CSV table of C-alpha atoms in Angstrom, one decimal:
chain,number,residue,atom,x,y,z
Q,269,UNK,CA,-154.9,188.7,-148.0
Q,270,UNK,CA,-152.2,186.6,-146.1
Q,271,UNK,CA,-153.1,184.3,-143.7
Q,272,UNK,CA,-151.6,181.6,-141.7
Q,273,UNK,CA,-150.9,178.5,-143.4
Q,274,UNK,CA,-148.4,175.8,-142.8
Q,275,UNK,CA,-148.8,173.2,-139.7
Q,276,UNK,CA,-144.9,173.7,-139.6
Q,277,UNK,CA,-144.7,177.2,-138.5
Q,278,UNK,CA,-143.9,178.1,-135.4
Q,279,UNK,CA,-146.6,180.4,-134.0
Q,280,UNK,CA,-146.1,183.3,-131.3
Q,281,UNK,CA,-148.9,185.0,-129.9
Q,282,UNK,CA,-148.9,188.0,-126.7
Q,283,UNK,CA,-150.6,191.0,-125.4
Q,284,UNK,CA,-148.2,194.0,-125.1
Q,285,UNK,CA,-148.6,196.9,-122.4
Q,286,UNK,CA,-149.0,200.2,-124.4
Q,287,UNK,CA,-145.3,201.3,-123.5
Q,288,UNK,CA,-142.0,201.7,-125.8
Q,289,UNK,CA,-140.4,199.4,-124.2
Q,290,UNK,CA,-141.4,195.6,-123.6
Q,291,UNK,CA,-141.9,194.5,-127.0
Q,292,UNK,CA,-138.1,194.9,-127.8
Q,293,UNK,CA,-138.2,191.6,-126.0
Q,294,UNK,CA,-141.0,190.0,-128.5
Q,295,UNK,CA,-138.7,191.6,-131.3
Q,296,UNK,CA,-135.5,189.9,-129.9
Q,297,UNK,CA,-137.5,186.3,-129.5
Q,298,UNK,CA,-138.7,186.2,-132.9
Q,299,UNK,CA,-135.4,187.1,-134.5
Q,300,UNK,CA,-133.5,184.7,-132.6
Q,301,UNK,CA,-136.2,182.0,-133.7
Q,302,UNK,CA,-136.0,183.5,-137.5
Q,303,UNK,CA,-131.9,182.7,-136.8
Q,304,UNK,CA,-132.7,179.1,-135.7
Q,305,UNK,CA,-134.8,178.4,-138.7
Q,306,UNK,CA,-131.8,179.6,-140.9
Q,307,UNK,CA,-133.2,183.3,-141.8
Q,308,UNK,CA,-130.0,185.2,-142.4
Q,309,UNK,CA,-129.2,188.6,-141.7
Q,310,UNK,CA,-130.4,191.1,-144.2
Q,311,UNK,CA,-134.1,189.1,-144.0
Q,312,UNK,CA,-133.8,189.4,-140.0
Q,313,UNK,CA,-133.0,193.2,-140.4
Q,314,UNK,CA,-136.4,193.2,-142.2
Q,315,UNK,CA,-138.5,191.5,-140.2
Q,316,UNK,CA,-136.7,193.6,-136.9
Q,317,UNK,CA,-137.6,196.8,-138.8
Q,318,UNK,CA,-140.9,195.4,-139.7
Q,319,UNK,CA,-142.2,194.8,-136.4
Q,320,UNK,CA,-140.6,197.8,-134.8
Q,321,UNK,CA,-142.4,199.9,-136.1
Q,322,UNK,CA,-145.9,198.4,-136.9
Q,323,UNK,CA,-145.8,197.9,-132.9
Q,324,UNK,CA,-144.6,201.0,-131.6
Q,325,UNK,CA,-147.0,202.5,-134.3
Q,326,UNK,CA,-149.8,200.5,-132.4
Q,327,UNK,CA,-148.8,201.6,-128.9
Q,328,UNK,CA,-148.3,205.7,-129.8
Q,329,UNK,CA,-150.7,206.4,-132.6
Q,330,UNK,CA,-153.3,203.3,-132.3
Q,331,UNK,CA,-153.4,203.0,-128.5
Q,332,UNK,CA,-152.0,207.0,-127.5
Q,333,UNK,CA,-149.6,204.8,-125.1
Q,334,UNK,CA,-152.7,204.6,-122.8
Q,335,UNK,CA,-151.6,201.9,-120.5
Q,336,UNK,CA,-155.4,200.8,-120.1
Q,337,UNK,CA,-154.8,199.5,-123.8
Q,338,UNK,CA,-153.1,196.6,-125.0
Q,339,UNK,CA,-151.2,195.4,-128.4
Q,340,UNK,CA,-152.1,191.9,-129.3
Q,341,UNK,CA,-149.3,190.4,-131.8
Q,342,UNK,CA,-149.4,187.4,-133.3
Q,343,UNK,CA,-146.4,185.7,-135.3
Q,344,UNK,CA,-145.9,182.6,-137.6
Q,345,UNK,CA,-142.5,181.8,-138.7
Q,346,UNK,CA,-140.7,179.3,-141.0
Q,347,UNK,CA,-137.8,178.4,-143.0
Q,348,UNK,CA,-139.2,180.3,-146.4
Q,349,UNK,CA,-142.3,182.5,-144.2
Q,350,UNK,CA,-143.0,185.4,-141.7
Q,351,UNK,CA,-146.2,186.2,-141.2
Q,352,UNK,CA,-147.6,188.6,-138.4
Q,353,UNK,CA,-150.9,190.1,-137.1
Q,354,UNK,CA,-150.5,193.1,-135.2
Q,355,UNK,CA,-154.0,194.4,-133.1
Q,356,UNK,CA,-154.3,197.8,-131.4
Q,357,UNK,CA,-156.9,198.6,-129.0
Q,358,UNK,CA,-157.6,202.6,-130.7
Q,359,UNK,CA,-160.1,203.7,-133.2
Q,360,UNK,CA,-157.9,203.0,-136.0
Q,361,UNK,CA,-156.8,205.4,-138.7
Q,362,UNK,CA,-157.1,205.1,-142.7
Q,363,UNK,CA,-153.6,204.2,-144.0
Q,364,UNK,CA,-154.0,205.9,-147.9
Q,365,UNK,CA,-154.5,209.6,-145.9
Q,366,UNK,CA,-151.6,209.0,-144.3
Q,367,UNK,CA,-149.0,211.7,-146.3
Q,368,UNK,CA,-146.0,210.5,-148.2
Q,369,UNK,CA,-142.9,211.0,-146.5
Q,370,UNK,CA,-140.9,210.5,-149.2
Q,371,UNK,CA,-141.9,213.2,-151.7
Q,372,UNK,CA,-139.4,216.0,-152.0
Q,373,UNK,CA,-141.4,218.9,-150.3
Q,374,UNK,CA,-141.9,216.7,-147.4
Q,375,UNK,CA,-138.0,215.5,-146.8
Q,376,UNK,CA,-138.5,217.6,-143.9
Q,377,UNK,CA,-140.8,216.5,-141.8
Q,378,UNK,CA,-139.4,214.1,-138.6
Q,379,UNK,CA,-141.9,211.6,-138.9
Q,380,UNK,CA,-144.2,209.3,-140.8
Q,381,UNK,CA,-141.5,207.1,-142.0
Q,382,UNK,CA,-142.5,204.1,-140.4
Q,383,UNK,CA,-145.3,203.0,-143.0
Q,384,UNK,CA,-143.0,203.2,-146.0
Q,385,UNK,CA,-140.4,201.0,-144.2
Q,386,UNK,CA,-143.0,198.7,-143.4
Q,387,UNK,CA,-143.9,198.2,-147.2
Q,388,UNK,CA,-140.7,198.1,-148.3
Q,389,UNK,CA,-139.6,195.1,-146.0
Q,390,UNK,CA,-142.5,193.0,-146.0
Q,391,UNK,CA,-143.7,191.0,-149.4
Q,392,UNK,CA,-147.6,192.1,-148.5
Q,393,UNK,CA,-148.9,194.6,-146.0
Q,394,UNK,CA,-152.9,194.8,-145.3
Q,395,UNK,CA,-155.2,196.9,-142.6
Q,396,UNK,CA,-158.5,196.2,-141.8
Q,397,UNK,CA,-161.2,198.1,-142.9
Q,398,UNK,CA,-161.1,200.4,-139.3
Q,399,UNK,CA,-157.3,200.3,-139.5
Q,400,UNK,CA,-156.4,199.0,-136.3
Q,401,UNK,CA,-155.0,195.5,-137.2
Q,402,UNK,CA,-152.2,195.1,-139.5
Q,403,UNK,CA,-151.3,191.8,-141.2
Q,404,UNK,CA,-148.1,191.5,-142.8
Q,405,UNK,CA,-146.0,188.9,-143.9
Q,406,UNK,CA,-142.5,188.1,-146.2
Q,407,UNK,CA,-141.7,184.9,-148.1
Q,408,UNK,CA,-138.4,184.3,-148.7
Q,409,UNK,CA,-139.6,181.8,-151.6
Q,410,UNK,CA,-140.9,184.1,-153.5
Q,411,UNK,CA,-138.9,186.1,-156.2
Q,412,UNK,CA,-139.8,189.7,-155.9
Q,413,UNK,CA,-138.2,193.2,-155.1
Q,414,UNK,CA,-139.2,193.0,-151.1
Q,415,UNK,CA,-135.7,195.1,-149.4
Q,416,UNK,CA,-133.5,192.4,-148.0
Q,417,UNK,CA,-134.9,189.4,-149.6
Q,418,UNK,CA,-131.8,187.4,-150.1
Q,419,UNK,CA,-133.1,184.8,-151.9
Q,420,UNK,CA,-134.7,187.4,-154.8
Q,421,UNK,CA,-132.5,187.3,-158.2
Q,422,UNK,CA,-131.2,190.7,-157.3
A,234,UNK,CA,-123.4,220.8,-120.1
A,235,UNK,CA,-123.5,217.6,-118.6
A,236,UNK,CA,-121.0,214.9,-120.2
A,237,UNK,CA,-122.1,212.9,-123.4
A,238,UNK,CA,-123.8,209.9,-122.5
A,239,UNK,CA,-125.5,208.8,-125.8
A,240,UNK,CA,-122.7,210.1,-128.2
A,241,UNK,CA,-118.5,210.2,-128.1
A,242,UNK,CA,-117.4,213.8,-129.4
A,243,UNK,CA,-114.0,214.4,-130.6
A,244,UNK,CA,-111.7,217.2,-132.5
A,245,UNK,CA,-110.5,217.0,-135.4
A,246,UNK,CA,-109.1,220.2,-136.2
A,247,UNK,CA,-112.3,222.7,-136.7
A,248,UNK,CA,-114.4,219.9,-137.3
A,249,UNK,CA,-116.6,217.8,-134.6
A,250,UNK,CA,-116.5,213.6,-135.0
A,251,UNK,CA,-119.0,212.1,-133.0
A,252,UNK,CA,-119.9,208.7,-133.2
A,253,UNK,CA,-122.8,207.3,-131.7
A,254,UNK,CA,-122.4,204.8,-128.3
A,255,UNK,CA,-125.6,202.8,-128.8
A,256,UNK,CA,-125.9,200.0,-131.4
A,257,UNK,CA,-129.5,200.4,-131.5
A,258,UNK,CA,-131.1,203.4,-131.9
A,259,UNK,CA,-134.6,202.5,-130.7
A,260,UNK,CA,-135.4,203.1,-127.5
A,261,UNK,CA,-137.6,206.4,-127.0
A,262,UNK,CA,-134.9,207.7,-123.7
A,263,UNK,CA,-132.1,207.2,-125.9
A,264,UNK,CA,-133.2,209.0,-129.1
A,265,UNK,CA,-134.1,211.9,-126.9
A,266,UNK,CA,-131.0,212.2,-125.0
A,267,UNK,CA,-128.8,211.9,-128.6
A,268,UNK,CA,-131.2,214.1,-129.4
A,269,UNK,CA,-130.5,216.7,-127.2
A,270,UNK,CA,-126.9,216.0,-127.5
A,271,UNK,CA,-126.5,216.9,-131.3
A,272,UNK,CA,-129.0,219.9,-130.3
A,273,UNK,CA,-126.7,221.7,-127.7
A,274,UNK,CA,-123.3,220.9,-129.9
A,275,UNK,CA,-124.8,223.6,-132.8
A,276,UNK,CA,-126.9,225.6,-130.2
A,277,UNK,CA,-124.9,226.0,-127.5
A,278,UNK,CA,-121.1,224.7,-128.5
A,279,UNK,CA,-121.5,226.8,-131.6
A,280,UNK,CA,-120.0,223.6,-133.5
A,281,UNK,CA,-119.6,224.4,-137.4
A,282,UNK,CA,-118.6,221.3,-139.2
A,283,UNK,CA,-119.9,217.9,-138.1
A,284,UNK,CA,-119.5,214.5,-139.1
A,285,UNK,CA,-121.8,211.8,-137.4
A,286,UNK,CA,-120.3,208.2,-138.3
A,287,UNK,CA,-122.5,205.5,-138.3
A,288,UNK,CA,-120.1,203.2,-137.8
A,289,UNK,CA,-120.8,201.6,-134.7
A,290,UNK,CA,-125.1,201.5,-135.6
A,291,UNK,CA,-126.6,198.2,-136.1
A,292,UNK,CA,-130.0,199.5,-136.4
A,293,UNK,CA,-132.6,202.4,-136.2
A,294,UNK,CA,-135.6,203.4,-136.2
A,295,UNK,CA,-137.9,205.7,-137.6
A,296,UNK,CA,-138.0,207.7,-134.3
A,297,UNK,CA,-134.5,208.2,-134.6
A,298,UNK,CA,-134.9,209.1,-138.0
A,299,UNK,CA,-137.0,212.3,-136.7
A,300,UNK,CA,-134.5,213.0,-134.7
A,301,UNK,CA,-132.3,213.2,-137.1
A,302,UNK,CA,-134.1,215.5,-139.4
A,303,UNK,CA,-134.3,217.6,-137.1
A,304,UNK,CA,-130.9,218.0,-136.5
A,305,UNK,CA,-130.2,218.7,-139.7
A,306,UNK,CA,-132.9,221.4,-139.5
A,307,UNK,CA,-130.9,223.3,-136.9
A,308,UNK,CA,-127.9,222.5,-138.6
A,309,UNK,CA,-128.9,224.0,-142.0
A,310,UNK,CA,-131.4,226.9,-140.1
A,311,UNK,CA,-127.3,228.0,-138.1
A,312,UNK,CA,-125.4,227.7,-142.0
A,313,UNK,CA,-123.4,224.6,-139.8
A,314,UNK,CA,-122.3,221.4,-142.2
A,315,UNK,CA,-123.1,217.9,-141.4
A,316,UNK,CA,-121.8,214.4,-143.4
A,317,UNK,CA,-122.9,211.6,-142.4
A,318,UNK,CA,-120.2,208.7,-142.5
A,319,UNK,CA,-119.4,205.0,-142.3
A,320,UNK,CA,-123.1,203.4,-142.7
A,321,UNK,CA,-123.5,200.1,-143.1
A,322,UNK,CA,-125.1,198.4,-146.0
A,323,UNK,CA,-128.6,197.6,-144.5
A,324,UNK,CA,-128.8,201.3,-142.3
A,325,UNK,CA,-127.9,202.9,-145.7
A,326,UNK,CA,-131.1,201.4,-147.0
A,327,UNK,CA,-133.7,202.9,-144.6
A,328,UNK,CA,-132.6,206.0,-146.3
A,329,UNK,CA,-132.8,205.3,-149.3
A,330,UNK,CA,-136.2,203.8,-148.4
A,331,UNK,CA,-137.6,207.1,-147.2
A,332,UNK,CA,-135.2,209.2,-149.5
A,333,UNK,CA,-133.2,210.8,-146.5
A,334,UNK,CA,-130.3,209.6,-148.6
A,335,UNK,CA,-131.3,212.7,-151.0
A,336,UNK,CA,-132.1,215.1,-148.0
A,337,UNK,CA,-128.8,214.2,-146.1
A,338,UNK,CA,-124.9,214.6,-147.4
A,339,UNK,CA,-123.5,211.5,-147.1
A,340,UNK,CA,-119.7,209.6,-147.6
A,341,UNK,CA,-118.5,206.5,-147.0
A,342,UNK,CA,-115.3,207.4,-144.6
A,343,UNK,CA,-115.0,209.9,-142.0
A,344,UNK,CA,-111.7,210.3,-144.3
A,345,UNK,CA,-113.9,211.0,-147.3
A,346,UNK,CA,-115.9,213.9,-145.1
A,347,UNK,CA,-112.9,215.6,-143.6
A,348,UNK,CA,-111.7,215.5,-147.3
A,349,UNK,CA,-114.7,218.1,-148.0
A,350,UNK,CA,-115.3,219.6,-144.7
């Protein structure tokens, strides 16, 4: 399970209305930070695509975009780390039921995508036992396959 | 119907160029306005050969990638042709991440699709 670590992270922490629109804003902050700490832009791709659509997954299928709900994110970022906690406020769903959208006989379908891209981006992905809090996180100093990891062998 | 506001269409003999206005594709308005703008090109403009280059599309997201399918639903569902064209390195990867780049035609020029279309 990742957790947060290092003293010398910079941490971000908010509560998001349930709409599809202000956390662009959260998305844009922690990117330019990311930029500051050197991240370049393959790795920033990720992490943008990353927490797009864990939290607009949170607002329309965890909270139904019930504006009585709110998304709690919670970011750490460094040179070599980006970790981040994202909490809905809904009943949570189990993550292995969810369909593949990549098998062949479902090309088709319009959506479900925003799972896989989440895996592929991120080094580890983890829900909580209700489903409702997603912890994610992608080390650049590790060597491994994770999409956009510019420091992997390649 | 109204002017294009999410898209820029142009002629290029029988075949319809668009190219998409927004550098992100991610907010929820926007995907449905494209949306509706692909939509009514093949529905209502009877267009028969599309390209849709990528070229000016920083980033997307798995909304838009709906959207998407779908058009090429209505494309395929009318016998119409669509190529997708000009996408950048990292775009080109959320397809191949979720396979669209096996459900979708793609080439890397709009020169390379009018070559075919």
């Amino acid at each position: 399970m990742p957790v947060p670590s290092s003293s010398a992270e910079r941490t971000l922490s908010t509560t998001l209305a349930s709409n599809l629109i202000d956390y662009h804003r959260l998305i844009d902050n922690v990117a330019d930070q990311l930029a500051e700490l050197g991240w370049e832009y393959p790795n920033l791709f990720a992490v943008r695509m990353a927490l797009e659509e864990s939290i607009s997954n949170a607002i329309r299928h965890g909270n139904n975009e019930d504006p009585a709900k709110r998304v709690h994110v919670e970011c750490r970022l460094s040179p070599v780390r980006f970790w981040s906690k994202i909490v809905d406020e809904g009943a949570g769903f189990n993550p292995s039921a969810v369909p593949d959208c990549c098998a062949p006989e479902r090309l088709e379908v319009p959506g479900g995508r925003g799972l896989a891209l989440i895996k592929a981006y991120m080094t580890s992905v983890e829900y909580n036992e209700c489903g409702n809090c997603l912890t994610m996180e992608k080390r650049l100093d590790v060597r491994r396959e994770a999409i956009g990891d510019a420091d992997g062998e390649g | 119907m109204p002017s294009p506001q999410r898209l820029d269409v142009n002629e290029s003999g029988s075949i319809t160029v668009i190219r998409f206005r927004d550098q992100k594709i991610i907010d929820p308005v926007a995907i449905q306005e494209l949306g509706q703008e692909l939509f009514d090109l093949v529905e209502k403009e009877d267009r028969r050969k599309i390209i849709l280059n990528f070229g000016n599309v920083e980033f997307l997201s798995s909304a838009a990638l709906g959207k998407l399918i779908t058009f090429e639903k209505k494309v395929k569902r009318i016998g119409a042709e669509l190529i997708l064209t000009n996408i950048s390195p990292e775009i080109f990867q959320v397809f191949s991440i979720t396979n669209l780049d096996k459900l979708f035609k793609i080439k890397d020029t709009e020169a390379d699709a009018l070559a075919v279309l």
